[in-house]
Amino acid sequence: MMGRIRGKDTKGEVLLRKYLFAHGFRYRKNDRSLPGSPDIVLPRYRTVIFFNGCFWHGHEGCPKFVLPKTNTEFWQKKIERNRRRDLQVRQKLQQMGYRVFIVWECELATKERRELTLQGLVNEIYDLQGLEGKDPRPARRRR
């Protein structure tokens, strides 16, 4: 059953990308030249975004993160390895000068939470660039 879970182009990740695109952000996806192959890279803003599944990345305090009752030791070790790897990847990217954002699967669960999370992310990216709510798209030239 676990083999059927996709690693990229998940429903939440696609939703996140569509929202960013609609708000004028252009991105690369799953860039293998960067540590951890970030799900979304915004090169213009030196920003990367990871869309993390709550179970696979051990989201503390989240109802979607429950260790299975069978083979518990295996799953504890696996999720702890994932957490350590995530931390190392974040540190490497930050040392390279990238800002790292993480969007959790549970943050996009309901429509209200989705809007708050996505708009908050867009606002944070704007604020870091000094845009403060301005549209990042360049003005169109008239001919």
mmCIF file with all atom_site columns, C-alpha atoms in Angstrom:
data_model
loop_
_atom_site.group_PDB
_atom_site.id
_atom_site.type_symbol
_atom_site.label_atom_id
_atom_site.label_alt_id
_atom_site.label_comp_id
_atom_site.label_asym_id
_atom_site.label_entity_id
_atom_site.label_seq_id
_atom_site.pdbx_PDB_ins_code
_atom_site.Cartn_x
_atom_site.Cartn_y
_atom_site.Cartn_z
_atom_site.occupancy
_atom_site.B_iso_or_equiv
_atom_site.pdbx_formal_charge
_atom_site.auth_seq_id
_atom_site.auth_comp_id
_atom_site.auth_asym_id
_atom_site.auth_atom_id
_atom_site.pdbx_PDB_model_num
ATOM 1   C CA . MET A 1 1   ? 0.000   0.000  0.000   1.00 0.00 ? 1   MET A CA 1
ATOM 2   C CA . MET A 1 2   ? 2.815   2.463  0.856   1.00 0.00 ? 2   MET A CA 1
ATOM 3   C CA . GLY A 1 3   ? 4.300   1.882  -2.596  1.00 0.00 ? 3   GLY A CA 1
ATOM 4   C CA . ARG A 1 4   ? 1.362   3.684  -4.199  1.00 0.00 ? 4   ARG A CA 1
ATOM 5   C CA . ILE A 1 5   ? 2.163   6.980  -2.506  1.00 0.00 ? 5   ILE A CA 1
ATOM 6   C CA . ARG A 1 6   ? 3.703   9.434  -4.949  1.00 0.00 ? 6   ARG A CA 1
ATOM 7   C CA . GLY A 1 7   ? 6.813   11.429 -4.151  1.00 0.00 ? 7   GLY A CA 1
ATOM 8   C CA . LYS A 1 8   ? 6.170   14.393 -6.426  1.00 0.00 ? 8   LYS A CA 1
ATOM 9   C CA . ASP A 1 9   ? 3.289   16.111 -8.179  1.00 0.00 ? 9   ASP A CA 1
ATOM 10  C CA . THR A 1 10  ? 0.986   15.340 -5.262  1.00 0.00 ? 10  THR A CA 1
ATOM 11  C CA . LYS A 1 11  ? -2.390  17.071 -5.062  1.00 0.00 ? 11  LYS A CA 1
ATOM 12  C CA . GLY A 1 12  ? -1.178  19.556 -2.445  1.00 0.00 ? 12  GLY A CA 1
ATOM 13  C CA . GLU A 1 13  ? 2.028   20.306 -4.314  1.00 0.00 ? 13  GLU A CA 1
ATOM 14  C CA . VAL A 1 14  ? 0.152   20.994 -7.556  1.00 0.00 ? 14  VAL A CA 1
ATOM 15  C CA . LEU A 1 15  ? -2.272  23.250 -5.674  1.00 0.00 ? 15  LEU A CA 1
ATOM 16  C CA . LEU A 1 16  ? 0.652   25.176 -4.180  1.00 0.00 ? 16  LEU A CA 1
ATOM 17  C CA . ARG A 1 17  ? 2.329   25.601 -7.580  1.00 0.00 ? 17  ARG A CA 1
ATOM 18  C CA . LYS A 1 18  ? -0.898  26.800 -9.225  1.00 0.00 ? 18  LYS A CA 1
ATOM 19  C CA . TYR A 1 19  ? -1.431  29.357 -6.460  1.00 0.00 ? 19  TYR A CA 1
ATOM 20  C CA . LEU A 1 20  ? 2.098   30.699 -6.789  1.00 0.00 ? 20  LEU A CA 1
ATOM 21  C CA . PHE A 1 21  ? 1.841   30.886 -10.582 1.00 0.00 ? 21  PHE A CA 1
ATOM 22  C CA . ALA A 1 22  ? -1.485  32.714 -10.366 1.00 0.00 ? 22  ALA A CA 1
ATOM 23  C CA . HIS A 1 23  ? 0.194   35.272 -8.113  1.00 0.00 ? 23  HIS A CA 1
ATOM 24  C CA . GLY A 1 24  ? 2.964   35.973 -10.595 1.00 0.00 ? 24  GLY A CA 1
ATOM 25  C CA . PHE A 1 25  ? 5.727   33.710 -9.305  1.00 0.00 ? 25  PHE A CA 1
ATOM 26  C CA . ARG A 1 26  ? 7.734   31.729 -11.829 1.00 0.00 ? 26  ARG A CA 1
ATOM 27  C CA . TYR A 1 27  ? 9.491   28.667 -10.511 1.00 0.00 ? 27  TYR A CA 1
ATOM 28  C CA . ARG A 1 28  ? 11.393  25.503 -11.261 1.00 0.00 ? 28  ARG A CA 1
ATOM 29  C CA . LYS A 1 29  ? 10.197  22.259 -9.772  1.00 0.00 ? 29  LYS A CA 1
ATOM 30  C CA . ASN A 1 30  ? 12.192  19.411 -8.260  1.00 0.00 ? 30  ASN A CA 1
ATOM 31  C CA . ASP A 1 31  ? 15.549  21.031 -9.059  1.00 0.00 ? 31  ASP A CA 1
ATOM 32  C CA . ARG A 1 32  ? 18.095  18.229 -8.691  1.00 0.00 ? 32  ARG A CA 1
ATOM 33  C CA . SER A 1 33  ? 21.037  20.631 -8.779  1.00 0.00 ? 33  SER A CA 1
ATOM 34  C CA . LEU A 1 34  ? 20.150  21.811 -5.253  1.00 0.00 ? 34  LEU A CA 1
ATOM 35  C CA . PRO A 1 35  ? 20.441  19.754 -2.049  1.00 0.00 ? 35  PRO A CA 1
ATOM 36  C CA . GLY A 1 36  ? 17.255  17.836 -1.329  1.00 0.00 ? 36  GLY A CA 1
ATOM 37  C CA . SER A 1 37  ? 15.699  18.534 -4.764  1.00 0.00 ? 37  SER A CA 1
ATOM 38  C CA . PRO A 1 38  ? 13.293  21.209 -3.482  1.00 0.00 ? 38  PRO A CA 1
ATOM 39  C CA . ASP A 1 39  ? 9.715   20.843 -4.699  1.00 0.00 ? 39  ASP A CA 1
ATOM 40  C CA . ILE A 1 40  ? 9.616   24.482 -5.802  1.00 0.00 ? 40  ILE A CA 1
ATOM 41  C CA . VAL A 1 41  ? 12.515  26.852 -6.476  1.00 0.00 ? 41  VAL A CA 1
ATOM 42  C CA . LEU A 1 42  ? 11.918  30.567 -6.966  1.00 0.00 ? 42  LEU A CA 1
ATOM 43  C CA . PRO A 1 43  ? 15.298  31.571 -8.461  1.00 0.00 ? 43  PRO A CA 1
ATOM 44  C CA . ARG A 1 44  ? 14.486  35.286 -8.644  1.00 0.00 ? 44  ARG A CA 1
ATOM 45  C CA . TYR A 1 45  ? 13.858  35.341 -4.881  1.00 0.00 ? 45  TYR A CA 1
ATOM 46  C CA . ARG A 1 46  ? 16.568  32.807 -3.884  1.00 0.00 ? 46  ARG A CA 1
ATOM 47  C CA . THR A 1 47  ? 13.771  30.890 -2.189  1.00 0.00 ? 47  THR A CA 1
ATOM 48  C CA . VAL A 1 48  ? 12.911  27.201 -2.048  1.00 0.00 ? 48  VAL A CA 1
ATOM 49  C CA . ILE A 1 49  ? 9.700   25.586 -0.866  1.00 0.00 ? 49  ILE A CA 1
ATOM 50  C CA . PHE A 1 50  ? 9.292   22.030 0.342   1.00 0.00 ? 50  PHE A CA 1
ATOM 51  C CA . PHE A 1 51  ? 5.837   20.469 0.461   1.00 0.00 ? 51  PHE A CA 1
ATOM 52  C CA . ASN A 1 52  ? 6.081   17.891 3.251   1.00 0.00 ? 52  ASN A CA 1
ATOM 53  C CA . GLY A 1 53  ? 3.724   15.035 3.932   1.00 0.00 ? 53  GLY A CA 1
ATOM 54  C CA . CYS A 1 54  ? 2.894   14.989 7.640   1.00 0.00 ? 54  CYS A CA 1
ATOM 55  C CA . PHE A 1 55  ? 3.464   11.251 8.054   1.00 0.00 ? 55  PHE A CA 1
ATOM 56  C CA . TRP A 1 56  ? 6.683   10.905 6.054   1.00 0.00 ? 56  TRP A CA 1
ATOM 57  C CA . HIS A 1 57  ? 8.383   13.903 7.651   1.00 0.00 ? 57  HIS A CA 1
ATOM 58  C CA . GLY A 1 58  ? 7.090   13.380 11.197  1.00 0.00 ? 58  GLY A CA 1
ATOM 59  C CA . HIS A 1 59  ? 5.006   16.524 11.706  1.00 0.00 ? 59  HIS A CA 1
ATOM 60  C CA . GLU A 1 60  ? 4.805   16.827 15.494  1.00 0.00 ? 60  GLU A CA 1
ATOM 61  C CA . GLY A 1 61  ? 1.364   17.515 16.949  1.00 0.00 ? 61  GLY A CA 1
ATOM 62  C CA . CYS A 1 62  ? -0.395  16.750 13.691  1.00 0.00 ? 62  CYS A CA 1
ATOM 63  C CA . PRO A 1 63  ? -3.279  14.237 13.654  1.00 0.00 ? 63  PRO A CA 1
ATOM 64  C CA . LYS A 1 64  ? -2.017  12.902 10.289  1.00 0.00 ? 64  LYS A CA 1
ATOM 65  C CA . PHE A 1 65  ? 1.234   11.795 11.909  1.00 0.00 ? 65  PHE A CA 1
ATOM 66  C CA . VAL A 1 66  ? 0.518   8.545  13.724  1.00 0.00 ? 66  VAL A CA 1
ATOM 67  C CA . LEU A 1 67  ? 3.102   5.778  13.886  1.00 0.00 ? 67  LEU A CA 1
ATOM 68  C CA . PRO A 1 68  ? 1.783   2.452  12.596  1.00 0.00 ? 68  PRO A CA 1
ATOM 69  C CA . LYS A 1 69  ? 1.041   -0.172 15.244  1.00 0.00 ? 69  LYS A CA 1
ATOM 70  C CA . THR A 1 70  ? 2.985   -2.818 13.344  1.00 0.00 ? 70  THR A CA 1
ATOM 71  C CA . ASN A 1 71  ? 6.728   -2.654 12.750  1.00 0.00 ? 71  ASN A CA 1
ATOM 72  C CA . THR A 1 72  ? 6.893   0.461  14.929  1.00 0.00 ? 72  THR A CA 1
ATOM 73  C CA . GLU A 1 73  ? 10.648  0.373  15.441  1.00 0.00 ? 73  GLU A CA 1
ATOM 74  C CA . PHE A 1 74  ? 11.271  0.422  11.678  1.00 0.00 ? 74  PHE A CA 1
ATOM 75  C CA . TRP A 1 75  ? 8.940   3.412  11.164  1.00 0.00 ? 75  TRP A CA 1
ATOM 76  C CA . GLN A 1 76  ? 10.440  5.356  14.088  1.00 0.00 ? 76  GLN A CA 1
ATOM 77  C CA . LYS A 1 77  ? 13.934  4.953  12.637  1.00 0.00 ? 77  LYS A CA 1
ATOM 78  C CA . LYS A 1 78  ? 12.791  5.809  9.120   1.00 0.00 ? 78  LYS A CA 1
ATOM 79  C CA . ILE A 1 79  ? 10.972  8.985  10.138  1.00 0.00 ? 79  ILE A CA 1
ATOM 80  C CA . GLU A 1 80  ? 13.854  10.067 12.383  1.00 0.00 ? 80  GLU A CA 1
ATOM 81  C CA . ARG A 1 81  ? 16.255  9.629  9.418   1.00 0.00 ? 81  ARG A CA 1
ATOM 82  C CA . ASN A 1 82  ? 13.918  11.745 7.288   1.00 0.00 ? 82  ASN A CA 1
ATOM 83  C CA . ARG A 1 83  ? 13.874  14.491 9.937   1.00 0.00 ? 83  ARG A CA 1
ATOM 84  C CA . ARG A 1 84  ? 17.673  14.514 10.216  1.00 0.00 ? 84  ARG A CA 1
ATOM 85  C CA . ARG A 1 85  ? 18.041  14.622 6.433   1.00 0.00 ? 85  ARG A CA 1
ATOM 86  C CA . ASP A 1 86  ? 15.498  17.469 6.190   1.00 0.00 ? 86  ASP A CA 1
ATOM 87  C CA . LEU A 1 87  ? 17.456  19.483 8.775   1.00 0.00 ? 87  LEU A CA 1
ATOM 88  C CA . GLN A 1 88  ? 20.773  18.933 6.962   1.00 0.00 ? 88  GLN A CA 1
ATOM 89  C CA . VAL A 1 89  ? 19.240  19.902 3.616   1.00 0.00 ? 89  VAL A CA 1
ATOM 90  C CA . ARG A 1 90  ? 17.728  23.075 5.099   1.00 0.00 ? 90  ARG A CA 1
ATOM 91  C CA . GLN A 1 91  ? 21.076  24.052 6.613   1.00 0.00 ? 91  GLN A CA 1
ATOM 92  C CA . LYS A 1 92  ? 22.928  23.472 3.319   1.00 0.00 ? 92  LYS A CA 1
ATOM 93  C CA . LEU A 1 93  ? 20.426  25.545 1.381   1.00 0.00 ? 93  LEU A CA 1
ATOM 94  C CA . GLN A 1 94  ? 20.592  28.370 3.919   1.00 0.00 ? 94  GLN A CA 1
ATOM 95  C CA . GLN A 1 95  ? 24.396  28.338 3.716   1.00 0.00 ? 95  GLN A CA 1
ATOM 96  C CA . MET A 1 96  ? 24.025  28.704 -0.062  1.00 0.00 ? 96  MET A CA 1
ATOM 97  C CA . GLY A 1 97  ? 21.938  31.836 0.513   1.00 0.00 ? 97  GLY A CA 1
ATOM 98  C CA . TYR A 1 98  ? 18.455  30.393 -0.057  1.00 0.00 ? 98  TYR A CA 1
ATOM 99  C CA . ARG A 1 99  ? 15.423  31.060 2.105   1.00 0.00 ? 99  ARG A CA 1
ATOM 100 C CA . VAL A 1 100 ? 13.676  27.812 2.934   1.00 0.00 ? 100 VAL A CA 1
ATOM 101 C CA . PHE A 1 101 ? 9.928   27.488 3.466   1.00 0.00 ? 101 PHE A CA 1
ATOM 102 C CA . ILE A 1 102 ? 8.095   24.327 4.441   1.00 0.00 ? 102 ILE A CA 1
ATOM 103 C CA . VAL A 1 103 ? 4.411   23.825 3.713   1.00 0.00 ? 103 VAL A CA 1
ATOM 104 C CA . TRP A 1 104 ? 2.872   20.889 5.559   1.00 0.00 ? 104 TRP A CA 1
ATOM 105 C CA . GLU A 1 105 ? 0.193   18.676 4.051   1.00 0.00 ? 105 GLU A CA 1
ATOM 106 C CA . CYS A 1 106 ? -2.217  19.429 6.928   1.00 0.00 ? 106 CYS A CA 1
ATOM 107 C CA . GLU A 1 107 ? -1.920  23.172 6.290   1.00 0.00 ? 107 GLU A CA 1
ATOM 108 C CA . LEU A 1 108 ? -3.804  22.722 3.022   1.00 0.00 ? 108 LEU A CA 1
ATOM 109 C CA . ALA A 1 109 ? -6.481  20.399 4.421   1.00 0.00 ? 109 ALA A CA 1
ATOM 110 C CA . THR A 1 110 ? -9.454  22.784 4.490   1.00 0.00 ? 110 THR A CA 1
ATOM 111 C CA . LYS A 1 111 ? -10.288 25.720 2.256   1.00 0.00 ? 111 LYS A CA 1
ATOM 112 C CA . GLU A 1 112 ? -9.880  28.246 5.077   1.00 0.00 ? 112 GLU A CA 1
ATOM 113 C CA . ARG A 1 113 ? -6.505  26.876 6.183   1.00 0.00 ? 113 ARG A CA 1
ATOM 114 C CA . ARG A 1 114 ? -5.373  26.626 2.563   1.00 0.00 ? 114 ARG A CA 1
ATOM 115 C CA . GLU A 1 115 ? -6.126  30.310 1.888   1.00 0.00 ? 115 GLU A CA 1
ATOM 116 C CA . LEU A 1 116 ? -4.408  31.435 5.103   1.00 0.00 ? 116 LEU A CA 1
ATOM 117 C CA . THR A 1 117 ? -1.342  29.300 4.475   1.00 0.00 ? 117 THR A CA 1
ATOM 118 C CA . LEU A 1 118 ? -0.901  30.173 0.805   1.00 0.00 ? 118 LEU A CA 1
ATOM 119 C CA . GLN A 1 119 ? -1.564  33.890 1.225   1.00 0.00 ? 119 GLN A CA 1
ATOM 120 C CA . GLY A 1 120 ? 0.765   33.934 4.245   1.00 0.00 ? 120 GLY A CA 1
ATOM 121 C CA . LEU A 1 121 ? 3.511   32.282 2.190   1.00 0.00 ? 121 LEU A CA 1
ATOM 122 C CA . VAL A 1 122 ? 3.103   34.786 -0.652  1.00 0.00 ? 122 VAL A CA 1
ATOM 123 C CA . ASN A 1 123 ? 3.154   37.684 1.821   1.00 0.00 ? 123 ASN A CA 1
ATOM 124 C CA . GLU A 1 124 ? 6.325   36.367 3.465   1.00 0.00 ? 124 GLU A CA 1
ATOM 125 C CA . ILE A 1 125 ? 8.113   36.072 0.123   1.00 0.00 ? 125 ILE A CA 1
ATOM 126 C CA . TYR A 1 126 ? 7.014   39.618 -0.797  1.00 0.00 ? 126 TYR A CA 1
ATOM 127 C CA . ASP A 1 127 ? 8.095   41.009 2.588   1.00 0.00 ? 127 ASP A CA 1
ATOM 128 C CA . LEU A 1 128 ? 11.533  39.404 2.354   1.00 0.00 ? 128 LEU A CA 1
ATOM 129 C CA . GLN A 1 129 ? 12.074  41.104 -0.996  1.00 0.00 ? 129 GLN A CA 1
ATOM 130 C CA . GLY A 1 130 ? 10.792  44.460 0.209   1.00 0.00 ? 130 GLY A CA 1
ATOM 131 C CA . LEU A 1 131 ? 7.770   44.242 -2.090  1.00 0.00 ? 131 LEU A CA 1
ATOM 132 C CA . GLU A 1 132 ? 5.257   44.442 0.794   1.00 0.00 ? 132 GLU A CA 1
ATOM 133 C CA . GLY A 1 133 ? 2.189   43.167 -1.024  1.00 0.00 ? 133 GLY A CA 1
ATOM 134 C CA . LYS A 1 134 ? 3.106   44.406 -4.507  1.00 0.00 ? 134 LYS A CA 1
ATOM 135 C CA . ASP A 1 135 ? 2.654   42.150 -7.485  1.00 0.00 ? 135 ASP A CA 1
ATOM 136 C CA . PRO A 1 136 ? 6.044   40.599 -8.446  1.00 0.00 ? 136 PRO A CA 1
ATOM 137 C CA . ARG A 1 137 ? 5.189   40.506 -12.146 1.00 0.00 ? 137 ARG A CA 1
ATOM 138 C CA . PRO A 1 138 ? 6.943   43.154 -14.216 1.00 0.00 ? 138 PRO A CA 1
ATOM 139 C CA . ALA A 1 139 ? 4.703   45.779 -15.786 1.00 0.00 ? 139 ALA A CA 1
ATOM 140 C CA . ARG A 1 140 ? 3.702   44.883 -19.330 1.00 0.00 ? 140 ARG A CA 1
ATOM 141 C CA . ARG A 1 141 ? 5.182   46.968 -22.071 1.00 0.00 ? 141 ARG A CA 1
ATOM 142 C CA . ARG A 1 142 ? 2.878   48.631 -24.513 1.00 0.00 ? 142 ARG A CA 1
ATOM 143 C CA . ARG A 1 143 ? 3.885   48.676 -28.145 1.00 0.00 ? 143 ARG A CA 1
#
